[in-house]
mmCIF file of C-alpha atoms in Angstrom:
data_model
loop_
_atom_site.group_PDB
_atom_site.id
_atom_site.type_symbol
_atom_site.label_atom_id
_atom_site.label_comp_id
_atom_site.label_asym_id
_atom_site.label_seq_id
_atom_site.Cartn_x
_atom_site.Cartn_y
_atom_site.Cartn_z
ATOM 1 C CA MET A 1 0.000 0.000 0.000
ATOM 2 C CA ILE A 2 1.303 3.431 -1.009
ATOM 3 C CA VAL A 3 -0.206 6.373 0.895
ATOM 4 C CA ALA A 4 0.375 10.031 0.067
ATOM 5 C CA ASP A 5 -0.818 13.335 1.462
ATOM 6 C CA LEU A 6 -1.928 16.026 -1.004
ATOM 7 C CA ASP A 7 -0.919 19.607 -0.113
ATOM 8 C CA GLY A 8 2.847 19.896 -0.016
ATOM 9 C CA THR A 9 3.226 16.260 -1.050
ATOM 10 C CA LEU A 10 1.469 15.113 -4.234
ATOM 11 C CA LEU A 11 0.268 18.629 -5.047
ATOM 12 C CA ASN A 12 2.702 21.179 -6.421
ATOM 13 C CA GLU A 13 2.698 24.906 -5.657
ATOM 14 C CA ASN A 14 -0.197 25.314 -8.108
ATOM 15 C CA SER A 15 -2.268 22.820 -6.090
ATOM 16 C CA ARG A 16 -2.233 20.253 -8.905
ATOM 17 C CA VAL A 17 -0.842 16.739 -9.342
ATOM 18 C CA SER A 18 1.552 16.652 -12.274
ATOM 19 C CA ASN A 19 0.711 14.435 -15.240
ATOM 20 C CA THR A 20 3.979 12.591 -14.675
ATOM 21 C CA THR A 21 2.958 11.691 -11.119
ATOM 22 C CA LYS A 22 -0.606 10.752 -12.120
ATOM 23 C CA GLU A 23 0.610 8.474 -14.917
ATOM 24 C CA TYR A 24 3.210 6.731 -12.749
ATOM 25 C CA LEU A 25 0.802 6.116 -9.855
ATOM 26 C CA LYS A 26 -1.801 4.834 -12.321
ATOM 27 C CA ARG A 27 0.791 2.374 -13.626
ATOM 28 C CA LEU A 28 1.549 1.165 -10.099
ATOM 29 C CA LYS A 29 -2.183 0.789 -9.465
ATOM 30 C CA ASP A 30 -2.532 -1.306 -12.623
ATOM 31 C CA MET A 31 0.373 -3.471 -11.391
ATOM 32 C CA GLY A 32 -1.540 -4.270 -8.196
ATOM 33 C CA TYR A 33 -0.212 -1.718 -5.724
ATOM 34 C CA ILE A 34 -2.910 -0.124 -3.562
ATOM 35 C CA ILE A 35 -2.707 3.661 -3.997
ATOM 36 C CA VAL A 36 -4.250 5.737 -1.202
ATOM 37 C CA ILE A 37 -4.599 9.505 -0.857
ATOM 38 C CA ALA A 38 -4.722 10.722 2.761
ATOM 39 C CA THR A 39 -5.574 14.415 3.020
ATOM 40 C CA GLY A 40 -7.036 16.997 5.341
ATOM 41 C CA ARG A 41 -9.208 18.277 2.491
ATOM 42 C CA ILE A 42 -12.897 17.504 2.140
ATOM 43 C CA TYR A 43 -14.040 15.030 -0.523
ATOM 44 C CA ASP A 44 -15.006 17.496 -3.283
ATOM 45 C CA SER A 45 -11.871 19.583 -2.784
ATOM 46 C CA ALA A 46 -9.634 16.492 -2.945
ATOM 47 C CA LEU A 47 -11.304 15.263 -6.127
ATOM 48 C CA ASN A 48 -10.970 18.680 -7.754
ATOM 49 C CA ALA A 49 -7.259 18.987 -6.919
ATOM 50 C CA THR A 50 -6.525 15.512 -8.330
ATOM 51 C CA ASP A 51 -8.774 15.696 -11.416
ATOM 52 C CA GLY A 52 -10.929 12.886 -10.038
ATOM 53 C CA ALA A 53 -8.124 10.869 -8.401
ATOM 54 C CA GLU A 54 -8.353 8.136 -11.030
ATOM 55 C CA PHE A 55 -4.841 6.988 -10.109
ATOM 56 C CA ALA A 56 -5.979 6.069 -6.559
ATOM 57 C CA ASN A 57 -7.808 3.044 -5.170
ATOM 58 C CA TYR A 58 -8.936 4.814 -1.996
ATOM 59 C CA LEU A 59 -9.334 8.374 -0.757
ATOM 60 C CA ILE A 60 -9.037 9.273 2.937
ATOM 61 C CA THR A 61 -10.343 12.787 3.607
ATOM 62 C CA ASP A 62 -10.722 15.186 6.532
ATOM 63 C CA THR A 63 -7.545 13.895 8.236
ATOM 64 C CA GLY A 64 -9.058 10.428 8.581
ATOM 65 C CA SER A 65 -12.745 11.064 9.208
ATOM 66 C CA PHE A 66 -13.938 9.544 5.917
ATOM 67 C CA THR A 67 -12.581 6.826 3.621
ATOM 68 C CA TYR A 68 -13.889 6.347 0.077
ATOM 69 C CA ASP A 69 -13.563 3.461 -2.363
ATOM 70 C CA MET A 70 -12.686 5.150 -5.658
ATOM 71 C CA SER A 71 -14.088 2.257 -7.705
ATOM 72 C CA ASN A 72 -17.631 3.309 -6.760
ATOM 73 C CA LEU A 73 -17.097 6.661 -4.963
ATOM 74 C CA LYS A 74 -18.840 5.352 -1.847
ATOM 75 C CA SER A 75 -17.676 5.845 1.725
ATOM 76 C CA ILE A 76 -16.573 2.669 3.485
ATOM 77 C CA PHE A 77 -15.634 4.248 6.833
ATOM 78 C CA LYS A 78 -16.831 7.480 8.379
ATOM 79 C CA LYS A 79 -16.739 9.334 11.680
ATOM 80 C CA CYS A 80 -18.748 12.515 12.299
ATOM 81 C CA ILE A 81 -18.821 15.371 14.817
ATOM 82 C CA ASP A 82 -22.000 15.998 16.792
ATOM 83 C CA LYS A 83 -23.556 19.390 16.008
ATOM 84 C CA LYS A 84 -23.658 20.170 19.729
ATOM 85 C CA VAL A 85 -19.849 20.353 19.650
ATOM 86 C CA ILE A 86 -19.990 22.866 16.807
ATOM 87 C CA GLU A 87 -22.458 24.973 18.792
ATOM 88 C CA LYS A 88 -19.928 25.046 21.639
ATOM 89 C CA LEU A 89 -17.149 26.131 19.259
ATOM 90 C CA PHE A 90 -19.189 29.089 18.023
ATOM 91 C CA GLY A 91 -19.313 30.309 21.625
ATOM 92 C CA TYR A 92 -15.530 30.862 21.657
ATOM 93 C CA TYR A 93 -15.528 33.196 18.651
ATOM 94 C CA ASN A 94 -13.997 36.613 19.451
ATOM 95 C CA ASP A 95 -11.780 39.309 17.940
ATOM 96 C CA ASP A 96 -8.772 36.933 17.880
ATOM 97 C CA PHE A 97 -10.548 34.658 15.406
ATOM 98 C CA ARG A 98 -10.221 34.786 11.651
ATOM 99 C CA TYR A 99 -12.812 32.070 11.044
ATOM 100 C CA ILE A 100 -14.247 28.704 12.005
ATOM 101 C CA TYR A 101 -14.648 26.208 9.171
ATOM 102 C CA VAL A 102 -17.343 23.553 9.578
ATOM 103 C CA CYS A 103 -17.022 20.886 6.919
ATOM 104 C CA ASP A 104 -19.003 18.143 5.257
ATOM 105 C CA LYS A 105 -18.390 16.173 2.076
ATOM 106 C CA LYS A 106 -19.078 19.041 -0.305
ATOM 107 C CA LYS A 107 -18.702 22.405 1.430
ATOM 108 C CA TYR A 108 -16.662 24.477 3.855
ATOM 109 C CA TYR A 109 -19.089 26.551 5.931
ATOM 110 C CA LYS A 110 -17.064 29.562 7.064
ATOM 111 C CA TYR A 111 -18.248 31.232 10.279
ATOM 112 C CA SER A 112 -16.599 34.615 10.019
ATOM 113 C CA ASP A 113 -16.996 38.382 9.753
ATOM 114 C CA ASP A 114 -15.568 38.065 6.231
ATOM 115 C CA VAL A 115 -17.824 38.353 3.204
ATOM 116 C CA GLY A 116 -17.923 36.451 -0.070
ATOM 117 C CA ASP A 117 -18.403 32.845 -1.129
ATOM 118 C CA SER A 118 -16.672 30.518 -3.587
ATOM 119 C CA ASP A 119 -17.549 27.214 -5.236
ATOM 120 C CA VAL A 120 -16.835 25.277 -2.051
ATOM 121 C CA VAL A 121 -16.908 27.951 0.689
ATOM 122 C CA ILE A 122 -20.081 29.512 2.110
ATOM 123 C CA THR A 123 -19.361 32.443 4.444
ATOM 124 C CA THR A 124 -21.921 33.446 7.068
ATOM 125 C CA LYS A 125 -22.373 34.514 10.689
ATOM 126 C CA ASP A 126 -25.712 32.682 10.827
ATOM 127 C CA LYS A 127 -25.030 29.775 13.196
ATOM 128 C CA ASN A 128 -28.367 28.125 12.505
ATOM 129 C CA PHE A 129 -27.782 28.216 8.756
ATOM 130 C CA ILE A 130 -24.548 26.266 9.214
ATOM 131 C CA LEU A 131 -26.014 23.767 11.660
ATOM 132 C CA ASN A 132 -29.096 23.189 9.503
ATOM 133 C CA ASN A 133 -27.249 22.830 6.190
ATOM 134 C CA CYS A 134 -23.989 21.085 7.107
ATOM 135 C CA SER A 135 -24.766 17.366 7.260
ATOM 136 C CA ASP A 136 -22.388 14.619 8.402
ATOM 137 C CA ILE A 137 -19.848 17.065 9.855
ATOM 138 C CA SER A 138 -16.468 15.575 9.025
ATOM 139 C CA HIS A 139 -14.205 18.086 10.737
ATOM 140 C CA ALA A 140 -13.869 21.717 11.773
ATOM 141 C CA SER A 141 -10.954 24.142 11.677
ATOM 142 C CA ILE A 142 -10.232 27.267 13.681
ATOM 143 C CA ALA A 143 -7.927 29.983 12.342
ATOM 144 C CA LEU A 144 -6.812 32.842 14.556
ATOM 145 C CA LYS A 145 -4.817 36.022 14.007
ATOM 146 C CA SER A 146 -1.620 34.774 15.671
ATOM 147 C CA ASN A 147 0.085 31.480 16.446
ATOM 148 C CA GLU A 148 0.171 32.484 20.123
ATOM 149 C CA ALA A 149 -3.610 32.785 20.136
ATOM 150 C CA VAL A 150 -3.837 29.370 18.465
ATOM 151 C CA MET A 151 -1.775 27.728 21.200
ATOM 152 C CA ASN A 152 -3.740 29.435 23.978
ATOM 153 C CA LEU A 153 -7.103 28.416 22.542
ATOM 154 C CA TYR A 154 -5.849 24.876 21.928
ATOM 155 C CA GLN A 155 -5.107 24.443 25.638
ATOM 156 C CA THR A 156 -8.514 25.857 26.539
ATOM 157 C CA LEU A 157 -10.359 23.542 24.173
ATOM 158 C CA LEU A 158 -8.404 20.511 25.406
ATOM 159 C CA ASN A 159 -9.787 21.178 28.874
ATOM 160 C CA ASP A 160 -13.307 22.154 27.818
ATOM 161 C CA ILE A 161 -14.319 19.858 24.946
ATOM 162 C CA LYS A 162 -13.719 16.144 25.447
ATOM 163 C CA GLU A 163 -16.044 14.775 22.763
ATOM 164 C CA VAL A 164 -13.568 15.338 19.914
ATOM 165 C CA ASP A 165 -9.858 15.128 19.139
ATOM 166 C CA LEU A 166 -7.810 18.285 18.602
ATOM 167 C CA ILE A 167 -4.562 18.752 16.709
ATOM 168 C CA ILE A 168 -2.366 21.709 15.835
ATOM 169 C CA MET A 169 -1.854 21.856 12.086
ATOM 170 C CA GLN A 170 0.789 23.571 9.964
ATOM 171 C CA ASP A 171 1.671 23.021 6.317
ATOM 172 C CA SER A 172 5.266 22.892 5.120
ATOM 173 C CA PHE A 173 4.770 25.955 2.903
ATOM 174 C CA SER A 174 3.497 28.291 5.642
ATOM 175 C CA SER A 175 4.392 29.479 9.147
ATOM 176 C CA VAL A 176 0.706 29.747 10.087
ATOM 177 C CA LYS A 177 -0.742 27.284 12.610
ATOM 178 C CA TRP A 178 -4.391 26.452 13.144
ATOM 179 C CA ILE A 179 -6.552 24.025 15.145
ATOM 180 C CA GLU A 180 -8.198 20.984 13.600
ATOM 181 C CA ILE A 181 -11.227 19.511 15.377
ATOM 182 C CA LEU A 182 -11.767 15.852 14.478
ATOM 183 C CA PRO A 183 -14.201 13.116 15.457
ATOM 184 C CA LYS A 184 -12.917 10.991 18.332
ATOM 185 C CA ASN A 185 -10.167 8.605 17.185
ATOM 186 C CA ALA A 186 -10.094 10.055 13.666
ATOM 187 C CA SER A 187 -6.585 10.332 12.247
ATOM 188 C CA LYS A 188 -4.846 9.558 9.002
ATOM 189 C CA TYR A 189 -3.089 6.560 10.538
ATOM 190 C CA ASN A 190 -6.238 5.097 12.092
ATOM 191 C CA ALA A 191 -8.000 5.346 8.736
ATOM 192 C CA ILE A 192 -5.017 3.738 6.999
ATOM 193 C CA SER A 193 -4.937 0.956 9.599
ATOM 194 C CA ASP A 194 -8.681 0.271 9.237
ATOM 195 C CA LEU A 195 -8.299 0.094 5.464
ATOM 196 C CA ALA A 196 -5.233 -2.144 5.681
ATOM 197 C CA ASN A 197 -7.090 -4.534 8.003
ATOM 198 C CA LEU A 198 -10.006 -4.637 5.564
ATOM 199 C CA LEU A 199 -7.629 -5.503 2.712
ATOM 200 C CA ASN A 200 -5.447 -7.877 4.777
ATOM 201 C CA ILE A 201 -2.350 -5.730 4.250
ATOM 202 C CA ASN A 202 0.380 -5.880 6.873
ATOM 203 C CA ASN A 203 1.478 -2.571 8.389
ATOM 204 C CA ASP A 204 5.068 -3.337 7.368
ATOM 205 C CA ASP A 205 3.911 -3.313 3.748
ATOM 206 C CA ILE A 206 2.677 0.294 3.895
ATOM 207 C CA ILE A 207 4.794 3.224 2.738
ATOM 208 C CA CYS A 208 3.505 6.757 3.270
ATOM 209 C CA PHE A 209 4.541 10.277 2.290
ATOM 210 C CA GLY A 210 3.785 13.601 3.991
ATOM 211 C CA ASP A 211 5.003 17.081 4.829
ATOM 212 C CA GLY A 212 2.795 18.651 7.545
ATOM 213 C CA LEU A 213 2.034 18.228 11.223
ATOM 214 C CA ASN A 214 -1.064 16.082 10.613
ATOM 215 C CA ASP A 215 1.159 13.573 8.786
ATOM 216 C CA ILE A 216 3.444 12.859 11.738
ATOM 217 C CA ASP A 217 1.336 10.062 13.226
ATOM 218 C CA MET A 218 1.118 8.060 9.989
ATOM 219 C CA LEU A 219 4.792 8.657 9.170
ATOM 220 C CA LYS A 220 5.817 7.333 12.585
ATOM 221 C CA ARG A 221 3.506 4.319 12.604
ATOM 222 C CA CYS A 222 3.340 3.005 9.034
ATOM 223 C CA GLY A 223 5.968 0.511 7.935
ATOM 224 C CA GLN A 224 7.958 3.141 6.029
ATOM 225 C CA GLY A 225 7.371 6.832 6.659
ATOM 226 C CA VAL A 226 8.912 9.226 4.146
ATOM 227 C CA ALA A 227 9.006 12.997 4.618
ATOM 228 C CA MET A 228 9.053 15.279 1.617
ATOM 229 C CA ASN A 229 12.206 17.268 0.916
ATOM 230 C CA ASN A 230 10.085 20.366 1.587
ATOM 231 C CA ALA A 231 8.560 18.978 4.815
ATOM 232 C CA LEU A 232 8.664 20.762 8.155
ATOM 233 C CA MET A 233 11.742 19.895 10.208
ATOM 234 C CA ASP A 234 9.562 18.318 12.915
ATOM 235 C CA VAL A 235 8.216 15.964 10.245
ATOM 236 C CA LYS A 236 11.641 15.073 8.853
ATOM 237 C CA LYS A 237 12.963 14.276 12.343
ATOM 238 C CA ILE A 238 10.475 11.438 12.928
ATOM 239 C CA SER A 239 10.545 9.948 9.425
ATOM 240 C CA ASP A 240 12.454 6.915 8.185
ATOM 241 C CA ALA A 241 13.616 8.753 5.067
ATOM 242 C CA VAL A 242 13.361 12.044 3.184
ATOM 243 C CA THR A 243 12.736 12.413 -0.541
ATOM 244 C CA VAL A 244 15.493 13.889 -2.695
ATOM 245 C CA TYR A 245 13.029 16.023 -4.632
ATOM 246 C CA ASP A 246 10.284 18.312 -3.309
ATOM 247 C CA ASN A 247 6.594 18.460 -4.167
ATOM 248 C CA ASN A 248 7.277 20.734 -7.152
ATOM 249 C CA HIS A 249 9.554 18.133 -8.731
ATOM 250 C CA ASP A 250 7.575 14.871 -8.369
ATOM 251 C CA GLY A 251 9.302 13.966 -5.116
ATOM 252 C CA VAL A 252 6.967 11.055 -4.313
ATOM 253 C CA ILE A 253 7.341 9.175 -7.567
ATOM 254 C CA ASN A 254 11.067 9.798 -7.868
ATOM 255 C CA TYR A 255 11.456 8.165 -4.450
ATOM 256 C CA LEU A 256 9.172 5.276 -5.406
ATOM 257 C CA LYS A 257 11.069 4.571 -8.625
ATOM 258 C CA GLU A 258 14.174 3.808 -6.551
ATOM 259 C CA TYR A 259 12.399 2.201 -3.583
ATOM 260 C CA LEU A 260 10.263 -0.167 -5.681
ATOM 261 C CA ASP A 261 12.773 -0.471 -8.555
ATOM 262 C CA VAL A 262 9.942 0.301 -10.967
ATOM 263 C CA LYS A 263 11.205 2.912 -13.440
#
């Protein structure tokens, strides 16, 4: 099983997967390797960034909340957040906040003083609108105006909200931190492990690639954890190896060509 994150890993700086990477992973898939995407993005956003992810067998979204079988586009595992938790989160909103994202399969509902929507983002300060329209809440994110505020709120939420899991997230291409709110026991590695058990794949036969803080758990626990050349230093420190090339130069597949000896 070959598992790869998207942003900062399979995706380049233009948020696309190169044709070279797509073609190589499709060839490995046709050879019998199980190709898995494991991302923090929601389902629709992940499909858009990968042009339908036809090179993958499975898609893990929302940092492990949902797992989809790409042969039929149906979810095979899912964990959701109770709307009562989201109601609690709205109560913390103050001048330090930039926004709270509440996410389902198709949309990011952005609770913020900002204005303007996009194809996948609906911005509103109407709490009831979000709670009534966001079904099967897969995860939430909180962005604040400083990393110090993020760390302070994280400690507060750890003490106050026990029904969910919380992680600090940072991508390799940014110094900005934010808080991810996940269903209990949702993580990229747990989703990978559940899928591997379903497919009778040994953990030692899983190689994974990542760059950000939400990749650390899977990189530490899968059989072979590989950090991208562009990964955060905290990610590189815990990984078994580091790619020679970064995400803008097909780092994943260049590593796999040597590791698997499939040119």
